[in-house]
XYZ file of N, CA and C in Angstrom:
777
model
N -25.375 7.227 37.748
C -26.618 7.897 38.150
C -27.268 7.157 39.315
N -27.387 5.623 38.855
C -28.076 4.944 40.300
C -26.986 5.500 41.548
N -25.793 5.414 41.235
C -24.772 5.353 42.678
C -25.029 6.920 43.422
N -25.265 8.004 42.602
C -26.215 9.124 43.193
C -26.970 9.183 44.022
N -28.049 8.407 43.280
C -29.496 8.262 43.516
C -29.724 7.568 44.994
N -28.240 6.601 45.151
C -28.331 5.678 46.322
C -27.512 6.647 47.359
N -26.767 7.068 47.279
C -26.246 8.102 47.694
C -27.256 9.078 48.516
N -27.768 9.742 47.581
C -29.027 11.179 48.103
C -29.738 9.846 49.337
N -30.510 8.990 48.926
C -30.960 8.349 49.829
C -30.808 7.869 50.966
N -29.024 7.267 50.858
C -28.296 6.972 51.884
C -28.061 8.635 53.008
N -27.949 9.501 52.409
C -27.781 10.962 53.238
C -29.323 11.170 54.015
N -30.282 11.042 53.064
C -31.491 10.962 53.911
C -31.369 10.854 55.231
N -31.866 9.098 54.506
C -31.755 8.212 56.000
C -30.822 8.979 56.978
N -29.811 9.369 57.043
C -28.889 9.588 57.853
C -29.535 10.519 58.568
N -30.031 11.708 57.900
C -30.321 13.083 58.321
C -31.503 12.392 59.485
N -32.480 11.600 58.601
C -33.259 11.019 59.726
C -33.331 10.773 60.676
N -32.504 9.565 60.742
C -31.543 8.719 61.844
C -30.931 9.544 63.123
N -30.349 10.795 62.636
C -29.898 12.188 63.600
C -30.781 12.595 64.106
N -31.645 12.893 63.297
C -33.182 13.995 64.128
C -33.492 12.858 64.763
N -34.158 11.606 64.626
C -34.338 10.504 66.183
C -33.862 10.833 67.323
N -32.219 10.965 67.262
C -31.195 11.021 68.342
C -31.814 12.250 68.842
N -31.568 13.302 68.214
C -32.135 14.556 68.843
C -32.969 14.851 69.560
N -34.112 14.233 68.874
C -35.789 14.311 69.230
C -35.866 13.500 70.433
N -35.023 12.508 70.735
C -35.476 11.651 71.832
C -34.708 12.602 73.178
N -34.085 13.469 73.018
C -33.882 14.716 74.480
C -35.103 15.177 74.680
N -35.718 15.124 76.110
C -36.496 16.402 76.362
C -35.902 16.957 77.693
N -36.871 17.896 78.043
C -36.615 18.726 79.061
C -36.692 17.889 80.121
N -35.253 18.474 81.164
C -35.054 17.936 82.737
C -34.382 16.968 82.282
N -33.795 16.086 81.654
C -33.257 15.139 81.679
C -31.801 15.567 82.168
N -30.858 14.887 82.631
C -29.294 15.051 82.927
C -28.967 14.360 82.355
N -29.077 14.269 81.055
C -28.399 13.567 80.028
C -28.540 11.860 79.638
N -28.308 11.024 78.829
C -28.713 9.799 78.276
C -27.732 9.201 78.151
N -27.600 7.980 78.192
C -26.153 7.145 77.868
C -26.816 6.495 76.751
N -26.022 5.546 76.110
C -25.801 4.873 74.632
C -27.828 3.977 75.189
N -27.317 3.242 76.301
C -28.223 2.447 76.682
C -29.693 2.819 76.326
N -29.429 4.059 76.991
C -30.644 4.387 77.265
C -31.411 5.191 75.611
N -30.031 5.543 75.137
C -30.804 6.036 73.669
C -31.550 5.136 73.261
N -30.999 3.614 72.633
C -30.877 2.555 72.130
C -32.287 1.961 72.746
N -33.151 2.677 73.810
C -34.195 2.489 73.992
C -35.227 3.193 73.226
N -34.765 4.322 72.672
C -35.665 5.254 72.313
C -35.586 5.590 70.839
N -34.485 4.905 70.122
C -34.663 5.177 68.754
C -34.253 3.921 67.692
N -34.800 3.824 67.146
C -34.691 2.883 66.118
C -33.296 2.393 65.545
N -31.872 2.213 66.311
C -30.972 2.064 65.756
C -29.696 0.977 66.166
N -28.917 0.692 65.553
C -28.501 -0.503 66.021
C -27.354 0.531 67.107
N -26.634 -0.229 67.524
C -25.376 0.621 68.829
C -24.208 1.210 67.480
N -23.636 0.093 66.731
C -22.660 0.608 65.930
C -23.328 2.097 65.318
N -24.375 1.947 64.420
C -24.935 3.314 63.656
C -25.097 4.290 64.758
N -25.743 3.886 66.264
C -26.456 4.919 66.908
C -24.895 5.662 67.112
N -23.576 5.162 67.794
C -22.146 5.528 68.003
C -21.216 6.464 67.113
N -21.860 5.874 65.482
C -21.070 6.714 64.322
C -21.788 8.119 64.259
N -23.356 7.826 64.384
C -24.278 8.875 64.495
C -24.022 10.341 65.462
N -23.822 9.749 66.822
C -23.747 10.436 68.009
C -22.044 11.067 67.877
N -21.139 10.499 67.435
C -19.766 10.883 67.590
C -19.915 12.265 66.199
N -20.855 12.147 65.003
C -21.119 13.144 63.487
C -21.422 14.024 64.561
N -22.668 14.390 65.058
C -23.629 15.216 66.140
C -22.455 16.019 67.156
N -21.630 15.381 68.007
C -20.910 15.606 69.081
C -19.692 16.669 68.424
N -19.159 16.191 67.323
C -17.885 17.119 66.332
C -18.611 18.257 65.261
N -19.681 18.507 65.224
C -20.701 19.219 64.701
C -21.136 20.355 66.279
N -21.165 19.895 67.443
C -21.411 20.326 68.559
C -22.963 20.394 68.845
N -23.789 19.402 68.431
C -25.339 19.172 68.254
C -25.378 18.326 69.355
N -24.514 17.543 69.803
C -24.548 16.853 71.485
C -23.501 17.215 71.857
N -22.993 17.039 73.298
C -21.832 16.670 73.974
C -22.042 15.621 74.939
N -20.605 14.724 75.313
C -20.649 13.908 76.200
C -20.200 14.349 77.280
N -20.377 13.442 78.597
C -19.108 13.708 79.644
C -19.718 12.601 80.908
N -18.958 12.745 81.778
C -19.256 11.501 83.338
C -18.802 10.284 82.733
N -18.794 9.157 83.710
C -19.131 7.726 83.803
C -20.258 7.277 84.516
N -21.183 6.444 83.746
C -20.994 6.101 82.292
C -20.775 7.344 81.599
N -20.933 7.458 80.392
C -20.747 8.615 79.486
C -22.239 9.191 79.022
N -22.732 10.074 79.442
C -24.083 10.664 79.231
C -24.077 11.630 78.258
N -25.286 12.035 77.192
C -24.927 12.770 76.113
C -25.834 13.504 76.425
N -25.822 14.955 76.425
C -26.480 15.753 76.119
C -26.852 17.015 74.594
N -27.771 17.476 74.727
C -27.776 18.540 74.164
C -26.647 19.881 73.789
N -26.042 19.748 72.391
C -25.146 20.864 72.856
C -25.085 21.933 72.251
N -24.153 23.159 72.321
C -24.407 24.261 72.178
C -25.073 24.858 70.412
N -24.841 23.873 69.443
C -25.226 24.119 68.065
C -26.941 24.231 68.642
N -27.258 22.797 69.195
C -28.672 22.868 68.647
C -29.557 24.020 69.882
N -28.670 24.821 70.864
C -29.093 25.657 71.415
C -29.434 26.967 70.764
N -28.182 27.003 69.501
C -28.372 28.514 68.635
C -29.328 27.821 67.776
N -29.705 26.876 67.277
C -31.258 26.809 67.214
C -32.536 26.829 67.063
N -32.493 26.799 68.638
C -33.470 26.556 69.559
C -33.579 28.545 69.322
N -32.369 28.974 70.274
C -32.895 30.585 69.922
C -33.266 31.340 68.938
N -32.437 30.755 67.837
C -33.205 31.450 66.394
C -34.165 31.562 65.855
N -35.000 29.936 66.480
C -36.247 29.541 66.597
C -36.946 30.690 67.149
N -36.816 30.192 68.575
C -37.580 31.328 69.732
C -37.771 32.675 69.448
N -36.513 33.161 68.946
C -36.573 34.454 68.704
C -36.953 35.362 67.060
N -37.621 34.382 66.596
C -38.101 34.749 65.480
C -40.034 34.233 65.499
N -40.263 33.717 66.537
C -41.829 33.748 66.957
C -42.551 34.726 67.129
N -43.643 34.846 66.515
C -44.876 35.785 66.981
C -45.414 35.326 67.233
N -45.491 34.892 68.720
C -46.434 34.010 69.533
C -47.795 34.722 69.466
N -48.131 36.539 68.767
C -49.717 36.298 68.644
C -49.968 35.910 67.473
N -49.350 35.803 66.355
C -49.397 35.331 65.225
C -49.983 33.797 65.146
N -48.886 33.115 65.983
C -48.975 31.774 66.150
C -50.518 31.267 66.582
N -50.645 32.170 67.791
C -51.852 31.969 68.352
C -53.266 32.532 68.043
N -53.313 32.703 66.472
C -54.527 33.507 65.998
C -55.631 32.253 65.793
N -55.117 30.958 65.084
C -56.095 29.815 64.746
C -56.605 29.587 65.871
N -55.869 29.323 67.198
C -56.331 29.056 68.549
C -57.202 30.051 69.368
N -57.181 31.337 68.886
C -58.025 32.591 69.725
C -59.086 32.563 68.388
N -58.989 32.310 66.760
C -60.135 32.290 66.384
C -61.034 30.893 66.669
N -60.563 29.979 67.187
C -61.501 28.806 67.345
C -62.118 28.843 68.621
N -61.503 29.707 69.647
C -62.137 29.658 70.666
C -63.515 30.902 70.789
N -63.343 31.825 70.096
C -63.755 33.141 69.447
C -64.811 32.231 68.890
N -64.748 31.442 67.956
C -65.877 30.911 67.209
C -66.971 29.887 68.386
N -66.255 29.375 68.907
C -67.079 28.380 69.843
C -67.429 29.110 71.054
N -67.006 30.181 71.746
C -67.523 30.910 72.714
C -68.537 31.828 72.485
N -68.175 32.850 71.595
C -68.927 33.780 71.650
C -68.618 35.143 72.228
N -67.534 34.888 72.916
C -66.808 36.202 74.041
C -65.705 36.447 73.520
N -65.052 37.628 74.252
C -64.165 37.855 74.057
C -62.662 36.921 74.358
N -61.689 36.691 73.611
C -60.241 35.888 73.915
C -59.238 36.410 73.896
N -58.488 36.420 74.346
C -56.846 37.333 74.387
C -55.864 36.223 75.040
N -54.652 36.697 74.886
C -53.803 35.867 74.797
C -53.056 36.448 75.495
N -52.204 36.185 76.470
C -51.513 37.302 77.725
C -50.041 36.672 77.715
N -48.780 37.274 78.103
C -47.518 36.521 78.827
C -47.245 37.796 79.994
N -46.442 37.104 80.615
C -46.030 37.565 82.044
C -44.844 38.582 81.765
N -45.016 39.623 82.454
C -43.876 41.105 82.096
C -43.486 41.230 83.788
N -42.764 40.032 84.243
C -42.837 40.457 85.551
C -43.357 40.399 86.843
N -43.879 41.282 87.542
C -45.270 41.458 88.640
C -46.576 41.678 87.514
N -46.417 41.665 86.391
C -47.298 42.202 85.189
C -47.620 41.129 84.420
N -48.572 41.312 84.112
C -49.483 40.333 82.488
C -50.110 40.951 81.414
N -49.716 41.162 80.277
C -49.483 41.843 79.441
C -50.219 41.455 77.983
N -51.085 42.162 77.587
C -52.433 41.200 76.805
C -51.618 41.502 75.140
N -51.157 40.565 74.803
C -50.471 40.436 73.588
C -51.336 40.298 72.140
N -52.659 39.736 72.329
C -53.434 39.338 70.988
C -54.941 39.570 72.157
N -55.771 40.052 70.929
C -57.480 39.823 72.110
C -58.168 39.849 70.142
N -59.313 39.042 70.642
C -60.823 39.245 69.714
C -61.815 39.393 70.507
N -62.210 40.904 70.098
C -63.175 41.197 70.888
C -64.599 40.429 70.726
N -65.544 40.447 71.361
C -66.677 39.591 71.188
C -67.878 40.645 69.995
N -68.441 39.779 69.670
C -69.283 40.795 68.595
C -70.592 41.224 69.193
N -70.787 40.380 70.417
C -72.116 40.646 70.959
C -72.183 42.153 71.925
N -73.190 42.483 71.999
C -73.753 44.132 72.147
C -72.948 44.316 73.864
N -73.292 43.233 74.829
C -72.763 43.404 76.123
C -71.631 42.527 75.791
N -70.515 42.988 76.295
C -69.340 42.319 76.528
C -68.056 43.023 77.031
N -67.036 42.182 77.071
C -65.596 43.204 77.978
C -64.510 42.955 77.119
N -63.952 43.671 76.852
C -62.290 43.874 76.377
C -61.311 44.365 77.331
N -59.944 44.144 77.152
C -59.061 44.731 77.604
C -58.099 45.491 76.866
N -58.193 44.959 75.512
C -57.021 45.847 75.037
C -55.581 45.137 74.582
N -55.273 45.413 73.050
C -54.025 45.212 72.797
C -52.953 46.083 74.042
N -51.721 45.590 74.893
C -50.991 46.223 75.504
C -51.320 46.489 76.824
N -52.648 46.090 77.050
C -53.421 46.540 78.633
C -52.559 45.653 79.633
N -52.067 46.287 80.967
C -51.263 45.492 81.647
C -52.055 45.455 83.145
N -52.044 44.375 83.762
C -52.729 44.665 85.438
C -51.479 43.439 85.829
N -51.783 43.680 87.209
C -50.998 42.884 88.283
C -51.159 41.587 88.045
N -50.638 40.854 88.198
C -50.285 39.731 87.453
C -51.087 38.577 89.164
N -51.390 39.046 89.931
C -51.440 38.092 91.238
C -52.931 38.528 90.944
N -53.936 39.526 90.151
C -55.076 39.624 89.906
C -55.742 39.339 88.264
N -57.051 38.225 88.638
C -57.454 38.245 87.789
C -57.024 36.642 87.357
N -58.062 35.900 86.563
C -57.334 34.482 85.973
C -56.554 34.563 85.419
N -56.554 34.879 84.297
C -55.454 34.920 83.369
C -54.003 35.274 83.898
N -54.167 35.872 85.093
C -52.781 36.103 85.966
C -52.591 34.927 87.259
N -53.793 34.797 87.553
C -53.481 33.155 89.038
C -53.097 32.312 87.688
N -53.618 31.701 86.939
C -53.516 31.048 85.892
C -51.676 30.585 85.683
N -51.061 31.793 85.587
C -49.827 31.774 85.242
C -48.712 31.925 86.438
N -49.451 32.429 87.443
C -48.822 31.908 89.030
C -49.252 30.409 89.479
N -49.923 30.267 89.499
C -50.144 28.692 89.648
C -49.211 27.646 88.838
N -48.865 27.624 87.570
C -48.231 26.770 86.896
C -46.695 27.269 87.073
N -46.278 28.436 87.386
C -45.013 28.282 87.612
C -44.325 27.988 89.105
N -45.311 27.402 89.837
C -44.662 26.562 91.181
C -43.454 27.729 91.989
N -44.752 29.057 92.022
C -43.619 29.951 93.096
C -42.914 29.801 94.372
N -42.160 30.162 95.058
C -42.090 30.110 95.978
C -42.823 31.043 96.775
N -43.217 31.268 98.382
C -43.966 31.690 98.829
C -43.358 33.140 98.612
N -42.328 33.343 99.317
C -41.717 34.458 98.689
C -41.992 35.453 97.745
N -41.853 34.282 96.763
C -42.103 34.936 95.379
C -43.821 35.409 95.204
N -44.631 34.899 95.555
C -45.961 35.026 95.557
C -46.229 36.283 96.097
N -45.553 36.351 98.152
C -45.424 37.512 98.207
C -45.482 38.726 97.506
N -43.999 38.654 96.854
C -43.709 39.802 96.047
C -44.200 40.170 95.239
N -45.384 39.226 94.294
C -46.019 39.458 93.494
C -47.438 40.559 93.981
N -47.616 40.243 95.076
C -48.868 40.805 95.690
C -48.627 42.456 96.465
N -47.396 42.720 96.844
C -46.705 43.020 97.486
C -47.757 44.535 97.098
N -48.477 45.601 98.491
C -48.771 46.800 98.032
C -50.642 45.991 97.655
N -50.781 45.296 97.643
C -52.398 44.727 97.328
C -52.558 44.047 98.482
N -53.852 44.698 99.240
C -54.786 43.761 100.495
C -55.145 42.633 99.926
N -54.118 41.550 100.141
C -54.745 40.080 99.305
C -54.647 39.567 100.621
N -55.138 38.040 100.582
C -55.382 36.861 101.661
C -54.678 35.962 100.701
N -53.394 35.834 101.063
C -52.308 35.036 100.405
C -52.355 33.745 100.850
N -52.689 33.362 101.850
C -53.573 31.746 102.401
C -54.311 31.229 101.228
N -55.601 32.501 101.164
C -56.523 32.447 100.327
C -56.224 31.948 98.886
N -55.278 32.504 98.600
C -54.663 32.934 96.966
C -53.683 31.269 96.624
N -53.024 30.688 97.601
C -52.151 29.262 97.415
C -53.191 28.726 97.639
N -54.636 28.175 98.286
C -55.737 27.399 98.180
C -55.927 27.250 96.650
N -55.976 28.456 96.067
C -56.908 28.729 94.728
C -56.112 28.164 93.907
N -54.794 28.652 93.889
C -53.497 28.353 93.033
C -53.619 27.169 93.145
N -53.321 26.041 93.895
C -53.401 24.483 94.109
C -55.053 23.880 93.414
N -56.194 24.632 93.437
C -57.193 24.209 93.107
C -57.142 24.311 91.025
N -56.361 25.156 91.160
C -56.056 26.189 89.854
C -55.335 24.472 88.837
N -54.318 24.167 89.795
C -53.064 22.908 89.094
C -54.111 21.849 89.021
N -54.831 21.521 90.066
C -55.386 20.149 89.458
C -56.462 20.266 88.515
N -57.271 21.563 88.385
C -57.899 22.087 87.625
C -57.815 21.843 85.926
N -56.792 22.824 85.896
C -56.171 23.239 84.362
C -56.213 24.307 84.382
N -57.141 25.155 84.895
C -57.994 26.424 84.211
C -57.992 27.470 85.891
N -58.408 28.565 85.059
C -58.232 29.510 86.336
C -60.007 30.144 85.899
N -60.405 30.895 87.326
C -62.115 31.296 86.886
C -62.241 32.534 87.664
N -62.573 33.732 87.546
C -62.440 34.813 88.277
C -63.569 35.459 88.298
N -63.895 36.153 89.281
C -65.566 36.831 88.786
C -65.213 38.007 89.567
N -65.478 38.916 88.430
C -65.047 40.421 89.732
C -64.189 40.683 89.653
N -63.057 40.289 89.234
C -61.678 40.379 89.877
C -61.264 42.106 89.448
N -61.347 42.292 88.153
C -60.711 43.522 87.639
C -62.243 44.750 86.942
N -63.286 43.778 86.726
C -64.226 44.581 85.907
C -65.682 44.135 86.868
N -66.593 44.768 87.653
C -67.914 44.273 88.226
C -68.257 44.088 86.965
N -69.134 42.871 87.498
C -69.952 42.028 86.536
C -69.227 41.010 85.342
N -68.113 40.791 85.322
C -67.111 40.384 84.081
C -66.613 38.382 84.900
N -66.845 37.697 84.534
C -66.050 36.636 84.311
C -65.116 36.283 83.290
N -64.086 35.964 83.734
C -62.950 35.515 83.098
C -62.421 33.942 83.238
N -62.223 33.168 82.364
C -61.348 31.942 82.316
C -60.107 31.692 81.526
N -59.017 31.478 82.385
C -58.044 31.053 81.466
C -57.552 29.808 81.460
N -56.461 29.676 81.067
C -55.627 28.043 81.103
C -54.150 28.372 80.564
N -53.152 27.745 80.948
C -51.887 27.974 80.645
C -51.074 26.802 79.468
N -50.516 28.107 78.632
C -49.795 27.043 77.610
C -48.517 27.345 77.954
N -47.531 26.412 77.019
C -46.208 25.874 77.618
C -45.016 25.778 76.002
N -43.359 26.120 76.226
C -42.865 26.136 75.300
C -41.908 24.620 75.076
N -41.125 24.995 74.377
C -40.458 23.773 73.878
C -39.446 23.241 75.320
N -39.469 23.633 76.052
C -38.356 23.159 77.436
C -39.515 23.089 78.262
N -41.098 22.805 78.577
C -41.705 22.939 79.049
C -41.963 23.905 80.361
N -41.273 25.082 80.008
C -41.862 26.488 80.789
C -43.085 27.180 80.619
N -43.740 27.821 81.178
C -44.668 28.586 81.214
C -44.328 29.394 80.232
N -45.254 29.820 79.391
C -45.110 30.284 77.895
C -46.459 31.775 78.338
N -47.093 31.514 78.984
C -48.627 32.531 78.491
C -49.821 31.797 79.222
N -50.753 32.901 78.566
C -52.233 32.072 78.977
C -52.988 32.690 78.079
N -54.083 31.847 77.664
C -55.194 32.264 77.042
C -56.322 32.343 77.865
N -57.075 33.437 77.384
C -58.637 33.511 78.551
C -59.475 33.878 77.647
N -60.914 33.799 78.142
C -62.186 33.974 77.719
C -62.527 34.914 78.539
N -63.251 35.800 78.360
C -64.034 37.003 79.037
C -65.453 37.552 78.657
N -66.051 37.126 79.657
C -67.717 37.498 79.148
C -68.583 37.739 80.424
N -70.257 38.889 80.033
C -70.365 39.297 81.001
C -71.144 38.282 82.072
N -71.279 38.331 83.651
C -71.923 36.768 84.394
C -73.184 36.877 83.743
N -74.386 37.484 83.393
C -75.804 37.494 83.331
C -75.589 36.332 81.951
N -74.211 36.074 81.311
C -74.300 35.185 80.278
C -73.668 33.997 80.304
N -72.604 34.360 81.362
C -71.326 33.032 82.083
C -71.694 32.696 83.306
N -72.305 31.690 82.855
C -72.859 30.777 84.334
C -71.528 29.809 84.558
N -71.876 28.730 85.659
C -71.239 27.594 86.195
C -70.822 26.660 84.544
N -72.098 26.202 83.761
C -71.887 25.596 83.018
C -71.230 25.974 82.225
N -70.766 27.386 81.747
C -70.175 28.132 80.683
C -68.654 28.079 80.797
N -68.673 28.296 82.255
C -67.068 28.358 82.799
C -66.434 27.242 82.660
N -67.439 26.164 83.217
C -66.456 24.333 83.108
C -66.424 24.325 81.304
N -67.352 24.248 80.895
C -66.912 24.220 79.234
C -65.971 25.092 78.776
N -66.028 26.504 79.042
C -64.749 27.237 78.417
C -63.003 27.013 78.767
N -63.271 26.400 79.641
C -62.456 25.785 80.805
C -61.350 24.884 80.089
N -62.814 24.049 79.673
C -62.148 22.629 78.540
C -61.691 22.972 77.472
N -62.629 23.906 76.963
C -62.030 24.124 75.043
C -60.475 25.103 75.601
N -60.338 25.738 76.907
C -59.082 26.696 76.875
C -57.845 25.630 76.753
N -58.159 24.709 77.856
C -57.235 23.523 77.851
C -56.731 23.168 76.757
N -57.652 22.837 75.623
C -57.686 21.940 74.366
C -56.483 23.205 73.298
N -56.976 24.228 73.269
C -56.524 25.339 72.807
C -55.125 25.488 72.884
N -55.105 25.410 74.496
C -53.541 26.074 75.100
C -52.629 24.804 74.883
N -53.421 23.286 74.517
C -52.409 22.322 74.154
C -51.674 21.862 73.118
N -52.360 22.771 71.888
C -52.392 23.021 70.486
C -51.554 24.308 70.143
N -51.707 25.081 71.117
C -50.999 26.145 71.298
C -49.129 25.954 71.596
N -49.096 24.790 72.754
C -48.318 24.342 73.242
C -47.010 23.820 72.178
N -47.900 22.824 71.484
C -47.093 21.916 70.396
C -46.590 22.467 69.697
N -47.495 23.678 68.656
C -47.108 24.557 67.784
C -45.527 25.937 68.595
N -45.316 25.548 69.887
C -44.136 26.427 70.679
C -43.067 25.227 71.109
N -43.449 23.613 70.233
C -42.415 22.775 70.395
C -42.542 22.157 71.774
N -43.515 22.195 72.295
C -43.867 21.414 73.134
C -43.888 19.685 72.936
N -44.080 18.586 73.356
C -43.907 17.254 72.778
C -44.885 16.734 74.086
N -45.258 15.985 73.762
C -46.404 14.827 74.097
C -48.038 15.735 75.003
N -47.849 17.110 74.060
C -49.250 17.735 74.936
C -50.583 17.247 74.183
N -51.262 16.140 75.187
C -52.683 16.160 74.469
C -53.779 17.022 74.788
N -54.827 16.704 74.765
C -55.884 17.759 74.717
C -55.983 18.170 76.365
N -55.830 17.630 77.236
C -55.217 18.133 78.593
C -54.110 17.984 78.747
N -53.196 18.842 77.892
C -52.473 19.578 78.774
C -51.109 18.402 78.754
N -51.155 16.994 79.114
C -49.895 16.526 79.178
C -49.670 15.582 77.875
């Protein structure tokens, strides 16, 4: 019974010991050598070697080059998709649109990109008498409006691509990469006018487990109530939101801004 007991334990640890190896990949890397694991996880070279060779014949890493670099391999990619593809990212994102809902006062929705399009996936409307909605499914041009610079800004277009996004709209595309760049060091995107007279909007962009652009969350309320001060604060709690948002889509080291 003890030799069991030591057993189940000894498998533990092991299982442990693996998820380390794993967990210490993130995104962009071109792969890790022994060295460089052996920096990042708790293990001696012999265990980290027996470990990595279980993982590699399982197909959870692969090696290759000189030195010998390990990557990510095709097991823990099916996954990663089974993962992905079993998310209801508005589901996910209901604690985060009701906390911001609770601390604002306005309306919140939760948007991803369909394209030249932004596509409002989750909203709580505001309870107060003046206010703006858009709508489960409501789609606008994605180069208008925060919640759409918001999500052009963080994916580092090319000009091109910006173009095309605008492509058929009298924009000042000078204008629009100023904002976008003001947008990155920012966090947050701030719009007044853009789609509704009289309507301010703020968003901020959250991020998935390979650190891509995932969405955006925004606030929407009318100006006679969203001043300067309203916007920098909603600004912050979107940040805080979309970084919480982030983690919960397998994101890794997002703090309350964002990195």
């Amino acid at each position: 019974m003890n030799q069991k007991g030591n057993g189940g334990a000894e498998g533990v640890r092991a299982v442990d010991r693996a998820l380390q190896i794993l967990l210490a990949f993130t995104h962009g890397q071109q792969g890790l050598t022994v060295g460089e694991l052996l920096g990042l996880v708790d293990l001696s070279r012999p265990t980290l070697y027996r470990l990595l060779y279980t993982l590699e014949r399982n197909g959870f890493v692969s090696a290759s080059g000189e030195p010998q670099r390990f990557r990510l391999g095709p097991a823990a990619a099916r996954i990663s998709h089974a993962w992905t593809s079993s998310l209801d990212i508005a589901a996910l994102a209901q604690p985060m649109l009701k906390r911001l809902w609770d601390k604002t006062g306005e309306t919140v929705a939760l948007f991803v990109r369909q394209g030249d399009y932004r596509i409002c996936a989750a909203e709580l409307p505001s309870a107060q008498p003046l206010s703006f909605k858009r709508g489960v499914g409501s789609r606008e041009r994605i180069v208008l409006g925060a919640s759409g610079r918001v999500m052009l800004a963080f994916e580092s277009l090319q000009k091109e691509e910006l173009e095309a996004s605008a492509r058929g709209l009298d924009l000042d595309l000078a204008a629009i990469e100023r904002e976008l760049a003001q947008i990155r060091r920012r966090g947050y995107a701030v719009s007044r006018n853009a789609l509704i007279q009289g309507a301010v909007a703020v968003a901020a962009p959250f991020f998935d487990g390979a650190g891509r652009l995932h969405g955006a969350l925004g606030v929407f309320g009318p100006s006679v109530r969203v001043h300067a001060a309203e916007t920098e604060a909603f600004g912050q709690q979107l940040i805080e939101e979309c970084a919480a948002l982030s983690r919960a889509l397998g994101a890794r080291g997002m703090g309350p801004g964002g990195e």
